[in-house]
Amino acid sequence: MPNALSKKFDLIVVGAGVGGLILSLLMARKGFRVAVLDQQAHPMPLPRGEILQPNGLNILAQLGLLEALLKSDVHFNKKVHFHQSSGAHLCTIDYMRLPLPYPYSVVLLPAILQEILLDALAASPRIETFWGTSFKGLIKKDNCIVGLEAMQAESPVTFECSIVAGADGAGSRVRAAFQVAHRTHAYEDGYITMVVDRPPGFQEDSRYYLGKGTIFGAFPVSDTKVYLFYMIPTHQIAAVKNRGIDDLKLAIFSLNPEIEIMFGGPLQAVSGWEQTAYMRCFRVRCDQWAVDGGVLLGDAAHAMNPHVAQGRNSAMADAVLLADVLEDCFQQGDFSQNKLRRYEQARRVEIEKLQSLGDEMVFFWNSTSPVLLWLRDRVFKKVERKPHLHDKLLKTVAGIDVSPFNLIDRLSAVCL
Ligand SMILES: Cc1cc2nc3c(=O)[nH]c(=O)nc-3n(C[C@H](O)[C@H](O)[C@H](O)COP(=O)(O)OP(=O)(O)OC[C@H]3O[C@@H](n4cnc5c(N)ncnc54)[C@H](O)[C@@H]3O)c2cc1C
């Protein structure tokens, strides 16, 4: 028999990723009692960097957390340079063309934001965080969700609540328990990620090297560190690991001699796979983001390809909107799907645009087809030369005005 926990919560959030943490914080600030569950025994960020876009920075500012973040060892990212893997310059995306207050994005180690959020959670008497606690199933009474079952150190535990929020990532078990129909697309390509010393001469800007079926990126994440990522198809990762890490370095260096000159030294410190992570990429499309007594956010509702660099920022935006809708639900004692629909309606259009943009980027950027690569490079060069295309793309990725290219923009990007 499960042990009944003595406490009842207003809201239980499954998943202590950025979406779950921000929702918990906002709901606690609105006066509700929140439990956050995460299957990990303790926070364990991967060796990777992440980009916080202007929309994410704006949310952190509203939460009063941006100052602490910007005082930490993070990188103010003003430009991203795209090169062919041969080294030829294709395009520079210039964040400084964005309006104030955020003419930049921030690249950082995920642990920094996570720590700031966890400190804010710890300061709230209304939030309890349960690490090493894995969601197992819902508890229902008269067909209504009244709590959930979880496993904690191999012991079953139960939690009572008015509503369950599934913020448990692309493979969400909460989504399965809600019986929400969905389609999960596993992209062919994932990324080996690592964080190495920032070499002298590697200036402020981030870089992408795009080749024929190859992508390598280098983004400073702090004054002293740089985040590197290299695309590898998931079906090849076992073979790549068998060949050894030195073989991987040679493959990266073979893209362009400049990469070896720049990163050969720092990469010497990467001697085992445990210093790397392999991150798979998914797109999730759900028929609905809410059920009676339950709601999904972040990757659980709508994972997207990382080329748009909006997954985490979108999870944060979900949390902000959802907190307002949930406050209404509590005021009216109504947690029906119908009541929660306002949240989904407000977010879905933008999310679907970002997902489509992500797919389009994968189609061109990851391609091995000479025709598609020619088109890819041509579009990059036009974006470089045409401010209206540059700014439209930038504002979309920055989450300021999500309006990907229309037909006229596409013609302008290819023909004129
Ligand atoms: C290679 C790569 C690079 C990316 N770069 C960026 C970027 O630069 N910027 C950006 O905005 N986005 C980026 N993303 C996307 C971003 O990482 C995700 O969109 C974001 O992490 C989603 O946040 P989330 O809170 O929804 O879920 P997650 O961060 O996935 O958190 C889910 C949490 O739920 C927990 N959990 C899972 N199952 C259970 C269970 N059964 N019980 C309890 N807990 C559970 C997990 O332990 C985890 O802590 C990238 C993605 C990839 C793959």
Tab-separated table of N, CA and C and ligand atoms in Angstrom, residues 14-20 37-40 48-51 133-135 167-170 173 191 193 227 279-281 297-300 306 309-313 315, ligand 1:
chain	number	residue	atom	x	y	z
A	14	VAL	N	5.157	18.059	-11.771
A	14	VAL	CA	6.068	16.932	-11.999
A	14	VAL	C	7.151	17.411	-12.968
A	15	GLY	N	8.394	17.478	-12.474
A	15	GLY	CA	9.508	17.898	-13.329
A	15	GLY	C	10.078	19.228	-12.860
A	16	ALA	N	11.348	19.189	-12.434
A	16	ALA	CA	12.014	20.413	-11.959
A	16	ALA	C	12.929	20.984	-13.026
A	17	GLY	N	12.488	20.942	-14.285
A	17	GLY	CA	13.156	21.694	-15.349
A	17	GLY	C	12.737	23.150	-15.196
A	18	VAL	N	13.169	23.969	-16.128
A	18	VAL	CA	12.913	25.398	-15.963
A	18	VAL	C	11.409	25.717	-15.996
A	19	GLY	N	10.642	24.983	-16.800
A	19	GLY	CA	9.195	25.222	-16.890
A	19	GLY	C	8.538	24.938	-15.544
A	20	GLY	N	8.838	23.778	-14.975
A	20	GLY	CA	8.243	23.381	-13.697
A	20	GLY	C	8.649	24.305	-12.571
A	37	LEU	N	8.080	17.625	-7.908
A	37	LEU	CA	8.690	16.284	-7.877
A	37	LEU	C	9.675	16.167	-9.023
A	38	ASP	N	10.826	15.560	-8.758
A	38	ASP	CA	11.709	15.244	-9.883
A	38	ASP	C	12.355	13.891	-9.641
A	39	GLN	N	12.452	13.122	-10.723
A	39	GLN	CA	12.985	11.769	-10.588
A	39	GLN	C	14.489	11.764	-10.272
A	40	GLN	N	15.175	12.862	-10.614
A	40	GLN	CA	16.616	12.895	-10.330
A	40	GLN	C	16.838	13.028	-8.823
A	48	ARG	N	26.741	21.213	-20.988
A	48	ARG	CA	26.207	21.893	-22.177
A	48	ARG	C	26.015	23.368	-21.844
A	49	GLY	N	25.731	24.138	-22.857
A	49	GLY	CA	25.336	25.518	-22.621
A	49	GLY	C	23.899	25.675	-23.062
A	50	GLU	N	23.304	26.801	-22.746
A	50	GLU	CA	21.964	27.074	-23.263
A	50	GLU	C	21.837	28.566	-23.521
A	51	ILE	N	20.958	28.863	-24.472
A	51	ILE	CA	20.751	30.276	-24.817
A	51	ILE	C	19.448	30.748	-24.196
A	133	THR	N	12.074	11.493	-6.750
A	133	THR	CA	10.661	11.107	-6.640
A	133	THR	C	10.063	11.054	-8.043
A	134	SER	N	9.725	9.853	-8.443
A	134	SER	CA	9.358	9.613	-9.835
A	134	SER	C	7.851	9.400	-9.988
A	135	PHE	N	7.254	10.170	-10.864
A	135	PHE	CA	5.801	10.049	-11.111
A	135	PHE	C	5.469	8.653	-11.631
A	167	ALA	N	5.394	18.773	-16.226
A	167	ALA	CA	6.514	19.526	-16.822
A	167	ALA	C	7.696	18.564	-16.916
A	168	ASP	N	7.394	17.328	-17.322
A	168	ASP	CA	8.386	16.254	-17.210
A	168	ASP	C	9.021	15.891	-18.550
A	169	GLY	N	9.131	16.880	-19.431
A	169	GLY	CA	9.954	16.700	-20.628
A	169	GLY	C	9.284	15.937	-21.759
A	170	ALA	N	10.057	15.791	-22.849
A	170	ALA	CA	9.489	15.249	-24.096
A	170	ALA	C	8.907	13.843	-23.930
A	173	ARG	N	5.655	11.105	-18.781
A	173	ARG	CA	4.770	10.030	-18.287
A	173	ARG	C	3.450	10.616	-17.821
A	191	TYR	N	23.044	15.740	-30.712
A	191	TYR	CA	24.285	16.516	-30.559
A	191	TYR	C	25.127	15.996	-29.394
A	193	THR	N	27.600	17.143	-26.738
A	193	THR	CA	27.881	18.464	-26.155
A	193	THR	C	29.005	18.351	-25.130
A	227	TYR	N	31.056	26.424	-24.823
A	227	TYR	CA	30.181	25.258	-25.040
A	227	TYR	C	30.345	24.840	-26.494
A	279	MET	N	22.704	14.509	-26.660
A	279	MET	CA	21.329	14.983	-26.493
A	279	MET	C	20.514	14.676	-27.744
A	280	ARG	N	19.508	13.863	-27.563
A	280	ARG	CA	18.598	13.585	-28.688
A	280	ARG	C	17.596	14.739	-28.822
A	281	CYS	N	16.997	14.837	-29.989
A	281	CYS	CA	16.070	15.945	-30.251
A	281	CYS	C	14.699	15.390	-30.651
A	297	LEU	N	3.071	21.416	-19.772
A	297	LEU	CA	3.805	22.599	-20.235
A	297	LEU	C	5.209	22.197	-20.663
A	298	GLY	N	5.848	23.128	-21.391
A	298	GLY	CA	7.217	22.894	-21.849
A	298	GLY	C	7.283	21.721	-22.823
A	299	ASP	N	8.411	21.011	-22.780
A	299	ASP	CA	8.621	19.922	-23.736
A	299	ASP	C	7.550	18.840	-23.642
A	300	ALA	N	6.959	18.662	-22.487
A	300	ALA	CA	5.906	17.638	-22.347
A	300	ALA	C	4.745	17.953	-23.289
A	306	PRO	N	16.046	22.015	-31.407
A	306	PRO	CA	16.841	23.068	-30.764
A	306	PRO	C	17.405	24.122	-31.714
A	309	ALA	N	16.353	27.392	-30.750
A	309	ALA	CA	16.828	27.865	-29.427
A	309	ALA	C	15.712	28.543	-28.636
A	310	GLN	N	14.529	27.927	-28.673
A	310	GLN	CA	13.383	28.512	-27.968
A	310	GLN	C	12.719	27.529	-26.991
A	311	GLY	N	13.186	26.263	-26.936
A	311	GLY	CA	12.486	25.268	-26.109
A	311	GLY	C	12.359	25.693	-24.665
A	312	ARG	N	13.489	26.062	-24.089
A	312	ARG	CA	13.495	26.436	-22.677
A	312	ARG	C	12.777	27.776	-22.468
A	313	ASN	N	13.001	28.702	-23.379
A	313	ASN	CA	12.337	30.003	-23.275
A	313	ASN	C	10.827	29.850	-23.408
A	315	ALA	N	9.139	27.145	-22.542
A	315	ALA	CA	8.644	26.522	-21.301
A	315	ALA	C	8.416	27.604	-20.242
B	1	LIG	C1	20.900	19.819	-28.076
B	1	LIG	C2	19.853	20.713	-27.470
B	1	LIG	C3	20.136	22.074	-27.266
B	1	LIG	C4	19.162	22.928	-26.772
B	1	LIG	N1	19.465	24.255	-26.604
B	1	LIG	C5	18.513	25.107	-26.172
B	1	LIG	C6	18.784	26.502	-26.018
B	1	LIG	O1	19.902	26.952	-26.233
B	1	LIG	N2	17.780	27.323	-25.607
B	1	LIG	C7	16.532	26.845	-25.342
B	1	LIG	O2	15.634	27.636	-25.013
B	1	LIG	N3	16.233	25.534	-25.461
B	1	LIG	C8	17.201	24.659	-25.860
B	1	LIG	N4	16.922	23.323	-25.950
B	1	LIG	C9	15.589	22.842	-25.564
B	1	LIG	C10	15.474	22.794	-24.025
B	1	LIG	O3	16.538	22.052	-23.464
B	1	LIG	C11	14.133	22.186	-23.614
B	1	LIG	O4	13.121	22.711	-24.413
B	1	LIG	C12	13.840	22.518	-22.138
B	1	LIG	O5	14.795	21.923	-21.314
B	1	LIG	C13	12.443	22.050	-21.761
B	1	LIG	O6	12.226	22.370	-20.409
B	1	LIG	P1	11.128	21.595	-19.594
B	1	LIG	O7	11.108	22.263	-18.247
B	1	LIG	O8	9.877	21.495	-20.354
B	1	LIG	O9	11.650	20.085	-19.461
B	1	LIG	P2	13.033	19.456	-19.034
B	1	LIG	O10	14.116	20.457	-18.953
B	1	LIG	O11	13.216	18.274	-19.928
B	1	LIG	O12	12.772	18.948	-17.555
B	1	LIG	C14	11.972	17.823	-17.295
B	1	LIG	C15	12.246	17.354	-15.865
B	1	LIG	O13	11.300	16.332	-15.566
B	1	LIG	C16	11.954	15.301	-14.843
B	1	LIG	N5	11.181	14.055	-15.047
B	1	LIG	C17	11.052	13.335	-16.190
B	1	LIG	N6	10.268	12.259	-15.979
B	1	LIG	C18	9.896	12.320	-14.683
B	1	LIG	C19	9.084	11.473	-13.841
B	1	LIG	N7	8.481	10.357	-14.324
B	1	LIG	N8	8.916	11.822	-12.552
B	1	LIG	C20	9.519	12.937	-12.036
B	1	LIG	N9	10.307	13.754	-12.781
B	1	LIG	C21	10.476	13.462	-14.080
B	1	LIG	C22	13.355	15.262	-15.446
B	1	LIG	O14	14.293	14.684	-14.543
B	1	LIG	C23	13.634	16.739	-15.704
B	1	LIG	O15	14.294	17.357	-14.604
B	1	LIG	C24	17.882	22.432	-26.433
B	1	LIG	C25	17.586	21.073	-26.605
B	1	LIG	C26	18.561	20.218	-27.108
B	1	LIG	C27	18.213	18.766	-27.311
